[in-house]
mmCIF file of C-alpha atoms in Angstrom:
data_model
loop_
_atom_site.group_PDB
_atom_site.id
_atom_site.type_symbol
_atom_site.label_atom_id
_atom_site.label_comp_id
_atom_site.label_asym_id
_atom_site.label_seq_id
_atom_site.Cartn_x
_atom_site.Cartn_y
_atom_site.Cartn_z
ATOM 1 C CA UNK A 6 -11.611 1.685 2.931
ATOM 2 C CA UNK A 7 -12.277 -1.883 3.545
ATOM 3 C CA UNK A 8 -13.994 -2.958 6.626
ATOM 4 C CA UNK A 9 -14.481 -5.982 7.807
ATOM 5 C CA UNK A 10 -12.989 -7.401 11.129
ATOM 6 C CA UNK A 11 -10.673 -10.047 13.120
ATOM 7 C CA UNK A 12 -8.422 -10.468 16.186
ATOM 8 C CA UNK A 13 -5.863 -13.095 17.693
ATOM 9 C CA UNK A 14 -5.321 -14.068 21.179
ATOM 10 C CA UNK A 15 -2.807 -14.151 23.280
ATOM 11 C CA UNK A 16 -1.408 -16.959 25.495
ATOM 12 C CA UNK A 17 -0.548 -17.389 29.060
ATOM 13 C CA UNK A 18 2.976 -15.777 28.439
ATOM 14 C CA UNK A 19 1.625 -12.987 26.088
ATOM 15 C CA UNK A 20 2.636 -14.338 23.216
ATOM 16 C CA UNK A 21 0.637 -13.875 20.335
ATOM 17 C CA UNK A 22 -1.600 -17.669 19.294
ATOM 18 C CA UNK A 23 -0.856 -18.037 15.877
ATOM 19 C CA UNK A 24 -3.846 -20.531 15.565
ATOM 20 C CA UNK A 25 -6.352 -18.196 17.315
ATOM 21 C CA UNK A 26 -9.655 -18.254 15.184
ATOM 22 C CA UNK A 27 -9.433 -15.190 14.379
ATOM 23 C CA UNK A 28 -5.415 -14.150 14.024
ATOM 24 C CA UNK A 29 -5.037 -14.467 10.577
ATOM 25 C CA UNK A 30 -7.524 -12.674 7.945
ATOM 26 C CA UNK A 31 -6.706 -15.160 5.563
ATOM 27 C CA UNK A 32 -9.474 -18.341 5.202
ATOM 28 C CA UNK A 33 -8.336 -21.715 4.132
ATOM 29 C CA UNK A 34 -9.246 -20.527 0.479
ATOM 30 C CA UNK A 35 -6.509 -17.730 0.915
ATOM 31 C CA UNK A 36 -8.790 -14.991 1.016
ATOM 32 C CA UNK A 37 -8.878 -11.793 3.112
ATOM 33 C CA UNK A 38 -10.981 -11.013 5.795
ATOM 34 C CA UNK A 39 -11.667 -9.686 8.560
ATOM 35 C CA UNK A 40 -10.351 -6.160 9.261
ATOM 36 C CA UNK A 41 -10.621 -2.579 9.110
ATOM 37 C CA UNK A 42 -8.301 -1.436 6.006
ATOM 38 C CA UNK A 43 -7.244 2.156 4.957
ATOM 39 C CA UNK A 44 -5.835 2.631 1.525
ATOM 40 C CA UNK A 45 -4.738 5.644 0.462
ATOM 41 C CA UNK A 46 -3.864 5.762 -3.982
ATOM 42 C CA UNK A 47 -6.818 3.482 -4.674
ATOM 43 C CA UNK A 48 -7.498 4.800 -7.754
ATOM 44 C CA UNK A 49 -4.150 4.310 -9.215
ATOM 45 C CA UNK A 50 -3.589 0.704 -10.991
ATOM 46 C CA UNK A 51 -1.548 -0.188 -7.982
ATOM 47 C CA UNK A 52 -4.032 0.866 -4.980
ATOM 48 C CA UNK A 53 -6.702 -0.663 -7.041
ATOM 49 C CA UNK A 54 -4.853 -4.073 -7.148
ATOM 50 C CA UNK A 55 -4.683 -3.696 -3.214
ATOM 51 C CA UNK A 56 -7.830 -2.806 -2.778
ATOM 52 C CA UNK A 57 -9.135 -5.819 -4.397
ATOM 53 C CA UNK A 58 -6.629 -8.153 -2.699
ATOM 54 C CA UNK A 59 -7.567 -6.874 0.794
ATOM 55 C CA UNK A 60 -11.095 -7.125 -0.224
ATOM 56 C CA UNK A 61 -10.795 -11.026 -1.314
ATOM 57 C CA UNK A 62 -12.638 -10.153 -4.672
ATOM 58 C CA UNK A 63 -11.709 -11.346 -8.422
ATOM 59 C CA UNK A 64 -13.255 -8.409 -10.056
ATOM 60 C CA UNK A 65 -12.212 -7.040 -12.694
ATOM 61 C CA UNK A 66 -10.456 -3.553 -12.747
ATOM 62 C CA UNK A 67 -12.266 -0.193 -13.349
ATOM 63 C CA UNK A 68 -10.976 3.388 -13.604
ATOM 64 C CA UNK A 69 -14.081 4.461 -11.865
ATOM 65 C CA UNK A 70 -13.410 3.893 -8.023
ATOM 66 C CA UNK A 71 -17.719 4.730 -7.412
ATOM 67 C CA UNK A 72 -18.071 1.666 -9.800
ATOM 68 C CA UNK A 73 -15.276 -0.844 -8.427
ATOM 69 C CA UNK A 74 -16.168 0.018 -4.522
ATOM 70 C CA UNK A 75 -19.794 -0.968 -5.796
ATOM 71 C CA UNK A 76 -18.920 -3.980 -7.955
ATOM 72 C CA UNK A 77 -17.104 -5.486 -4.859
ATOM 73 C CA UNK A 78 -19.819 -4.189 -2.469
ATOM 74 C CA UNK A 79 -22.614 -6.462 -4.514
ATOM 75 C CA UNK A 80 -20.241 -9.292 -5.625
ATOM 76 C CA UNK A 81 -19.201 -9.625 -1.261
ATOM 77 C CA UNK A 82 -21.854 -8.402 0.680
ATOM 78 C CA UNK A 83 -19.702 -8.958 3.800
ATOM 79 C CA UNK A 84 -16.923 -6.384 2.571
ATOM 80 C CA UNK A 85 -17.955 -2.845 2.573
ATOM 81 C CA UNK A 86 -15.686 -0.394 0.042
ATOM 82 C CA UNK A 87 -15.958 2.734 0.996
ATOM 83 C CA UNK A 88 -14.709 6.011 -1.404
ATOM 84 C CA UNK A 89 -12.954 8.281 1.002
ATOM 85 C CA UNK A 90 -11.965 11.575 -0.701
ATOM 86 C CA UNK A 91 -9.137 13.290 1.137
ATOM 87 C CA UNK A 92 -5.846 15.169 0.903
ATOM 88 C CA UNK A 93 -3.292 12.127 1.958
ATOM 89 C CA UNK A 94 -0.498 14.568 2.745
ATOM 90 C CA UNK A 95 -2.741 16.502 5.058
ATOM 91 C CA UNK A 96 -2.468 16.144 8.589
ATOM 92 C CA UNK A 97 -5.818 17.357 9.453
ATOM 93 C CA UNK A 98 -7.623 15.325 6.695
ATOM 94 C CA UNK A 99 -5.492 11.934 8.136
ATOM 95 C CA UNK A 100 -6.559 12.672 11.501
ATOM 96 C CA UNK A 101 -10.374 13.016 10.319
ATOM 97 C CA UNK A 102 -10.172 9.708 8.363
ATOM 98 C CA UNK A 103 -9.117 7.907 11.418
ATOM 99 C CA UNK A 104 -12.182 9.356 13.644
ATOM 100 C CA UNK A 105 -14.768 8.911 11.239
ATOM 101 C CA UNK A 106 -12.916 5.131 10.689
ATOM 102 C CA UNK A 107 -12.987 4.759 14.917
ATOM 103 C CA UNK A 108 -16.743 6.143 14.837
ATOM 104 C CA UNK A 109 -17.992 3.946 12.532
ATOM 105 C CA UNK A 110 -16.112 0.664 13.072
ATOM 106 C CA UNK A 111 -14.218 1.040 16.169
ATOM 107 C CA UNK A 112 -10.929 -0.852 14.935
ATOM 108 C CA UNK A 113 -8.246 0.295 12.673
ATOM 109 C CA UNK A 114 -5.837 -2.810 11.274
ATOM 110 C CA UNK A 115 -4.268 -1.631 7.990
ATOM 111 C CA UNK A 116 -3.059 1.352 6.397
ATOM 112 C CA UNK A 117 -1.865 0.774 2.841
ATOM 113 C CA UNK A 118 0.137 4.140 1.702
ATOM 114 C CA UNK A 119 -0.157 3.746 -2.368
ATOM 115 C CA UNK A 120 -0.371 7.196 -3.138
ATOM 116 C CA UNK A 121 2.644 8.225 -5.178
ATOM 117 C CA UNK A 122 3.820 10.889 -7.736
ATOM 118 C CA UNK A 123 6.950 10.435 -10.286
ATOM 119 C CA UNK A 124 7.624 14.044 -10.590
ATOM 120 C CA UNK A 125 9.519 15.362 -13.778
ATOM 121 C CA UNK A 126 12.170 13.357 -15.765
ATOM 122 C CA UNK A 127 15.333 15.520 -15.331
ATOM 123 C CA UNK A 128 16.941 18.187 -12.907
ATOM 124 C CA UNK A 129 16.222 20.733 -15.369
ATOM 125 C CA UNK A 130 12.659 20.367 -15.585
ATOM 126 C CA UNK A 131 12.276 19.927 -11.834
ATOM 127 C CA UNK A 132 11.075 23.131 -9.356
ATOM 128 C CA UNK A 133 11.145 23.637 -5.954
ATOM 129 C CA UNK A 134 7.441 22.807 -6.189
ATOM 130 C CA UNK A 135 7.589 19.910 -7.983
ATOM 131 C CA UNK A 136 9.753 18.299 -5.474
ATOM 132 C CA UNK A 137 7.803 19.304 -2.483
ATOM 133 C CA UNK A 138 4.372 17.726 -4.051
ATOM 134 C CA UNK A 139 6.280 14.203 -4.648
ATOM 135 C CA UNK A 140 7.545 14.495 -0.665
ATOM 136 C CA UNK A 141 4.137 14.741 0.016
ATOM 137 C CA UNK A 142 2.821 12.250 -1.659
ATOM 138 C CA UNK A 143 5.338 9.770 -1.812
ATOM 139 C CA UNK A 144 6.788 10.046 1.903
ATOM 140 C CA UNK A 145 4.636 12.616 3.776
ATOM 141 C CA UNK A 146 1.415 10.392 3.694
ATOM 142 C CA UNK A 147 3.481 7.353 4.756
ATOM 143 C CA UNK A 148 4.721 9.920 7.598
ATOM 144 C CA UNK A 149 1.345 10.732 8.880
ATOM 145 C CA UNK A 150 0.612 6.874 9.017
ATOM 146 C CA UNK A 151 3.258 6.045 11.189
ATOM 147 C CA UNK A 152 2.290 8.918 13.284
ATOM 148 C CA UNK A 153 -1.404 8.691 13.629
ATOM 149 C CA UNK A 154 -2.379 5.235 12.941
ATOM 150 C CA UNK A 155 -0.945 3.375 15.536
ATOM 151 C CA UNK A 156 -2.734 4.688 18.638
ATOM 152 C CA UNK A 157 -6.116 3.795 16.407
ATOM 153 C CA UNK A 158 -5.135 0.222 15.686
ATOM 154 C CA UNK A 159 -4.552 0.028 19.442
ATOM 155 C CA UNK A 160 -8.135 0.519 20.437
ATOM 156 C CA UNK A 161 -10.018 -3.320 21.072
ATOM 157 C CA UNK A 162 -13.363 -3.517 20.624
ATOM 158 C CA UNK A 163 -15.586 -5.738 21.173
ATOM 159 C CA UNK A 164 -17.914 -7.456 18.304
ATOM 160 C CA UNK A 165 -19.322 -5.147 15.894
ATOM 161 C CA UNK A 166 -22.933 -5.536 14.463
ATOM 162 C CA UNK A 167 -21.854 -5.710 11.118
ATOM 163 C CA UNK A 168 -21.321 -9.092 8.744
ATOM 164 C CA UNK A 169 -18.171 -10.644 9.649
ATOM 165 C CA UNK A 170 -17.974 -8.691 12.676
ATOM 166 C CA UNK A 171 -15.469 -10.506 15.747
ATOM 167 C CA UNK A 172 -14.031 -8.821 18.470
ATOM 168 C CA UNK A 173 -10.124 -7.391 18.424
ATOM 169 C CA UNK A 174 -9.455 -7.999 22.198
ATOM 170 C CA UNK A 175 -5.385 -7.615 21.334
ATOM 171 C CA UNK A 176 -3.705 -4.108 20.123
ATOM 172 C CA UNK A 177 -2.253 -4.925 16.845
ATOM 173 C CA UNK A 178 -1.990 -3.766 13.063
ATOM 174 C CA UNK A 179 -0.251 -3.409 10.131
ATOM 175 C CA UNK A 180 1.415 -0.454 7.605
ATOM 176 C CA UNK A 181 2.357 -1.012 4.061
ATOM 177 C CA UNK A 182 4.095 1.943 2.381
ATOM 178 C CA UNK A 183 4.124 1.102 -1.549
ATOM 179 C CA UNK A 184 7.326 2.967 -2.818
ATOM 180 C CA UNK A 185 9.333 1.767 -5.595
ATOM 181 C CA UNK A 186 13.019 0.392 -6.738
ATOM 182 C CA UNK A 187 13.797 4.092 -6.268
ATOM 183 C CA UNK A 188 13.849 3.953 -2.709
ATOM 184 C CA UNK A 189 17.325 2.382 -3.343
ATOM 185 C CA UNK A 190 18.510 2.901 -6.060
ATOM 186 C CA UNK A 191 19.332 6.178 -8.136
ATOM 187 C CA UNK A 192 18.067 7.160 -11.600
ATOM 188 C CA UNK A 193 15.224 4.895 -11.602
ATOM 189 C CA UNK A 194 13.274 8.434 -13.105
ATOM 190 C CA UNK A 195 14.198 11.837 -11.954
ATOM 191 C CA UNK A 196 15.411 13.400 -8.597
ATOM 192 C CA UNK A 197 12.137 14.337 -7.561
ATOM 193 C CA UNK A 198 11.054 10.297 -7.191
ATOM 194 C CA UNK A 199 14.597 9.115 -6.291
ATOM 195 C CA UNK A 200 14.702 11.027 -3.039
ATOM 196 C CA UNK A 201 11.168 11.211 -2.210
ATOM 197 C CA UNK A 202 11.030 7.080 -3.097
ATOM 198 C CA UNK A 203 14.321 6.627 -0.254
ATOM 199 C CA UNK A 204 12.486 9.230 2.054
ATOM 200 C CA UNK A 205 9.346 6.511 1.671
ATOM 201 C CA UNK A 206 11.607 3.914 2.977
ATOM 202 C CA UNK A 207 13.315 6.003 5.561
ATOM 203 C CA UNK A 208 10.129 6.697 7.321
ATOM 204 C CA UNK A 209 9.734 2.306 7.468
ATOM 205 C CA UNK A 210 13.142 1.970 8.785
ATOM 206 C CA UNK A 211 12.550 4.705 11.459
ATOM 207 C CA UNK A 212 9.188 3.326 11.929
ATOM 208 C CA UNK A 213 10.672 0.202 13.336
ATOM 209 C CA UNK A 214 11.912 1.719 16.625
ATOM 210 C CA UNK A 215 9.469 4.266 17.125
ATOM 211 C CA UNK A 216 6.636 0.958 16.915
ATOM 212 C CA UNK A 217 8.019 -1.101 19.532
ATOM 213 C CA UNK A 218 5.459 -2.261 21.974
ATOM 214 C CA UNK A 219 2.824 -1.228 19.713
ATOM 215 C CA UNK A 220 1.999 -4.146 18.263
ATOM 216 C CA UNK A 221 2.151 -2.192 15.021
ATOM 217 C CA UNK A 222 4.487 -3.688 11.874
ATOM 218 C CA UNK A 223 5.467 -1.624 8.854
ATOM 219 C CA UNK A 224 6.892 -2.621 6.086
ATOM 220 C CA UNK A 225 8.022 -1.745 2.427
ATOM 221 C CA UNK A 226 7.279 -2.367 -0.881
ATOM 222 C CA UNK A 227 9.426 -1.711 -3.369
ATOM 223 C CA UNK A 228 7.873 -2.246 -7.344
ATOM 224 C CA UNK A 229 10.132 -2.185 -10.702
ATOM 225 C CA UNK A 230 8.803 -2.079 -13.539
ATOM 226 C CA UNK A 231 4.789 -2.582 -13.446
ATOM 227 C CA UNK A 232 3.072 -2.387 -15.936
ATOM 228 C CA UNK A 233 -0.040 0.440 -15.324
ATOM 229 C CA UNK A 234 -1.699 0.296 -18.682
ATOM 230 C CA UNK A 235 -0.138 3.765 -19.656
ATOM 231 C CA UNK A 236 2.392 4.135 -22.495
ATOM 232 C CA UNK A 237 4.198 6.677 -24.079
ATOM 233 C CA UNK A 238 1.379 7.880 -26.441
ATOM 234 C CA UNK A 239 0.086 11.144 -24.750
ATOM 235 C CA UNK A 240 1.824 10.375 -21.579
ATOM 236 C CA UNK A 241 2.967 13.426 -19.289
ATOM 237 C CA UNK A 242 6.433 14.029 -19.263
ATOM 238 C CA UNK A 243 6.198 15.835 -16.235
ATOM 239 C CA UNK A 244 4.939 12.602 -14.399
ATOM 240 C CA UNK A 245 3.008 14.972 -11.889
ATOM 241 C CA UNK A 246 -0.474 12.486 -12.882
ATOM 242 C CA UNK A 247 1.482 8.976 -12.412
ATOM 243 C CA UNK A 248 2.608 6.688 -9.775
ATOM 244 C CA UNK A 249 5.487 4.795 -11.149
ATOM 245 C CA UNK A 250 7.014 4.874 -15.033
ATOM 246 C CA UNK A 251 5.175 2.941 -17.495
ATOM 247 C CA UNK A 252 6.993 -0.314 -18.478
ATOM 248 C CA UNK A 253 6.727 0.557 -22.154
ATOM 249 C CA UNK A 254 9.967 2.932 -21.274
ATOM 250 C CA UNK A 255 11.802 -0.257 -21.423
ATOM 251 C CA UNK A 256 11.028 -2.470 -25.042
ATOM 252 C CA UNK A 257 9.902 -5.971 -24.388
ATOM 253 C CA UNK A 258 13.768 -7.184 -25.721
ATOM 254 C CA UNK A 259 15.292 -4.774 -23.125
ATOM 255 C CA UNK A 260 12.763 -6.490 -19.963
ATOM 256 C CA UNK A 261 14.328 -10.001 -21.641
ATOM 257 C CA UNK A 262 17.248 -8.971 -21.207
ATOM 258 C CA UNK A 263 17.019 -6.668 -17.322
ATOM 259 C CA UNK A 264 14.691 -8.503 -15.676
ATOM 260 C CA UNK A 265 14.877 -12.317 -14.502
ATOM 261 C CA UNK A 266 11.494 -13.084 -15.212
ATOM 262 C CA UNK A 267 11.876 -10.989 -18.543
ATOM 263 C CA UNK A 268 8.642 -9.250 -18.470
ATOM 264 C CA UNK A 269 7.132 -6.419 -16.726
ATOM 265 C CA UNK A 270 4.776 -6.982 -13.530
ATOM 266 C CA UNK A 271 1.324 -6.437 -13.121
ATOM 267 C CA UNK A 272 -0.230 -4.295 -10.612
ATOM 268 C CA UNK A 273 -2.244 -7.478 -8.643
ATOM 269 C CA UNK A 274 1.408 -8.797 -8.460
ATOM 270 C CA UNK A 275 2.205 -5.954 -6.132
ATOM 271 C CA UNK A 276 -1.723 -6.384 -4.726
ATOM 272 C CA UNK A 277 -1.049 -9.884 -3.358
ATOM 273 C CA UNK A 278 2.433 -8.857 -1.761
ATOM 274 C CA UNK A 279 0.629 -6.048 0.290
ATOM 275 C CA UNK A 280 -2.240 -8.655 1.073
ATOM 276 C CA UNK A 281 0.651 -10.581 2.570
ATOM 277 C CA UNK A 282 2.018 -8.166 4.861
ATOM 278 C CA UNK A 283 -1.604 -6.736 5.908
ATOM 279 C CA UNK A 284 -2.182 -10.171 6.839
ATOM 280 C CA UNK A 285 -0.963 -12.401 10.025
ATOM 281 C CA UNK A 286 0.963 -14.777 7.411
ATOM 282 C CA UNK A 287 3.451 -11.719 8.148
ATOM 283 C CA UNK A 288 3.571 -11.880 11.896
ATOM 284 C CA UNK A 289 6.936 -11.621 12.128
ATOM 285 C CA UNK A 290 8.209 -8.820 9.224
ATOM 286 C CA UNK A 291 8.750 -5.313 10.256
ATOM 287 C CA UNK A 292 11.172 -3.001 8.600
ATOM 288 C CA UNK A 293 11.215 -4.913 5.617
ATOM 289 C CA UNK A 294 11.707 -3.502 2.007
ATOM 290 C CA UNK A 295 10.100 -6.503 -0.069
ATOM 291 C CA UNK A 296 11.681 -5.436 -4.039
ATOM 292 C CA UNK A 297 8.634 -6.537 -6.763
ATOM 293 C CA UNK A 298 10.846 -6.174 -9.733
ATOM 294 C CA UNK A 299 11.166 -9.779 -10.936
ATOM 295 C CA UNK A 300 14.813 -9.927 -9.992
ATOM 296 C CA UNK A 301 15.839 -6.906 -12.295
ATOM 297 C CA UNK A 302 17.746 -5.233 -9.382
ATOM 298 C CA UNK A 303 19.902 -8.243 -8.359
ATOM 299 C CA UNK A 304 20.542 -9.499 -11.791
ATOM 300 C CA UNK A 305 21.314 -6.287 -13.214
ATOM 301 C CA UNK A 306 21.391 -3.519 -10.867
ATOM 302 C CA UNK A 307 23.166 -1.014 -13.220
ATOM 303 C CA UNK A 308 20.504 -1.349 -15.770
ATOM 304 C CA UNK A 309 17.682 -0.758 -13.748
ATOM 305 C CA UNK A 310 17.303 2.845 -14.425
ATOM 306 C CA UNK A 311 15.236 3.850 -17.200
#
């Protein structure tokens, strides 16, 4: 949970000022600041990326989220990380979050959903069980986002007492929902992430409608292959402890030959994309999927399954 604040005005004809002081959370060195951020997966590689990004830090990586939230809390004193242990699938937990986020800062502006589970390799391996637990965390968090966080980033406040504190005198915010290429495509791992992944994206697409006159965006990110620092050595087959595959599925001649950029991503690659649409340099994108795979899926969309 990142908390720091920011708001945009609005001009005679309610149109949002796009050169309001305070309207976009990115300074003219490109960092983030500003607002009130939820994200959900931070200790996976990928929510870890975000949470940097959103936090405006160049720190490096830890497993231990009690050690990263503290290395950014000394590095930027005027970004508070906060560890925020609940069940993301949970509607009762969600709605708790968002008080105790309301109580404390007043102001909700981004909800990153990077929680995500592959589930096993194959239809034979896969239970009724294992497919419910990757709908819940790959598309029933995102759910409870669209439900329950718009109302909070709706609340203005006036200027906090904290660092970086500025009023939010405008209803406004923004929700990223990291999926993956599987939200399109088929066979990107088993059945259990293929139809959770386009479930992910459904709830974006119906988020769209449901949004309007919120002042609420949310959007889609879709990763390929990113590599998470896990390979096959001791790795799960059952994929119930990982977010997306590891890259080392695919050899370094066969992401030469899939991928346009003909190398795996990294996980501040997908970071910087979600610091893009939390941010007002996105004013304009809703109901987008934005695909991370380095071109893989429109160069060769046939080989893109693993």
């Amino acid at each position: 949970m990142s908390a720091r604040d920011g708001t945009n005005g609005t001009g005679a004809n309610g149109q949002v000022e796009m050169d309001s002081d305070h309207f976009s959370p990115y300074r003219p060195d490109g960092k983030l600041y500003g607002f009130v951020c939820v994200v959900t997966g931070a200790t996976h590689p990928v929510g870890m990326a975000i949470t940097l990004e959103l936090a405006a830090c160049d720190v490096a990586s830890s497993e231990d989220y009690t050690s990263l939230a503290a290395e950014i809390n000394k590095a930027h004193p005027n970004t508070k990380v906060i560890g925020y242990p609940y069940k993301f699938a949970n509607e009762e937990d969600t709605l708790t979050l968002i008080d105790d986020v309301l109580n404390a800062w007043g102001r909700l502006d981004v909800w990153v959903a990077s929680s995500g589970l592959l589930g096993p390799p194959s239809l034979e391996e896969t239970s009724p069980d294992d497919l419910q637990k990757c709908f819940e965390a790959n598309s029933m968090a995102p759910f409870f986002a669209l439900k329950y966080a718009p109302p909070a980033m709706a609340k203005t406040t006036s200027k906090g007492n904290y660092p970086n504190a500025a009023p939010k005198g405008q209803k406004y915010g923004s929700i990223v929902v990291v999926s993956s290429v599987a939200s399109t495509y088929g066979g990107c791992w088993g059945p259990c992430f293929t139809m959770s992944s386009h479930a992910a994206l459904g709830v974006v697409r119906a988020g769209v409608a449901t949004l309007k006159g919120t002042g609420v965006r949310i959007n889609c990110i879709s990763p390929g292959q990113i590599d998470v620092g896990v390979d096959l050595q001791g790795f799960d087959m059952r994929g119930l402890s990982s977010q997306l595959p590891p890259a080392s599925l695919q050899s370094e001649k066969a992401q030469r030959e899939h991928i346009g950029l003909e190398r795996a991503g990294l996980p501040q690659e997908v970071g910087r994309v979600a610091g893009f649409l939390a941010s007002g340099f996105s004013s304009y994108i809703t109901g987008a999927n934005l695909v991370v795979d380095g071109g893989a899926s429109v160069m060769n969309p046939l080989t893109v399954p693993i």
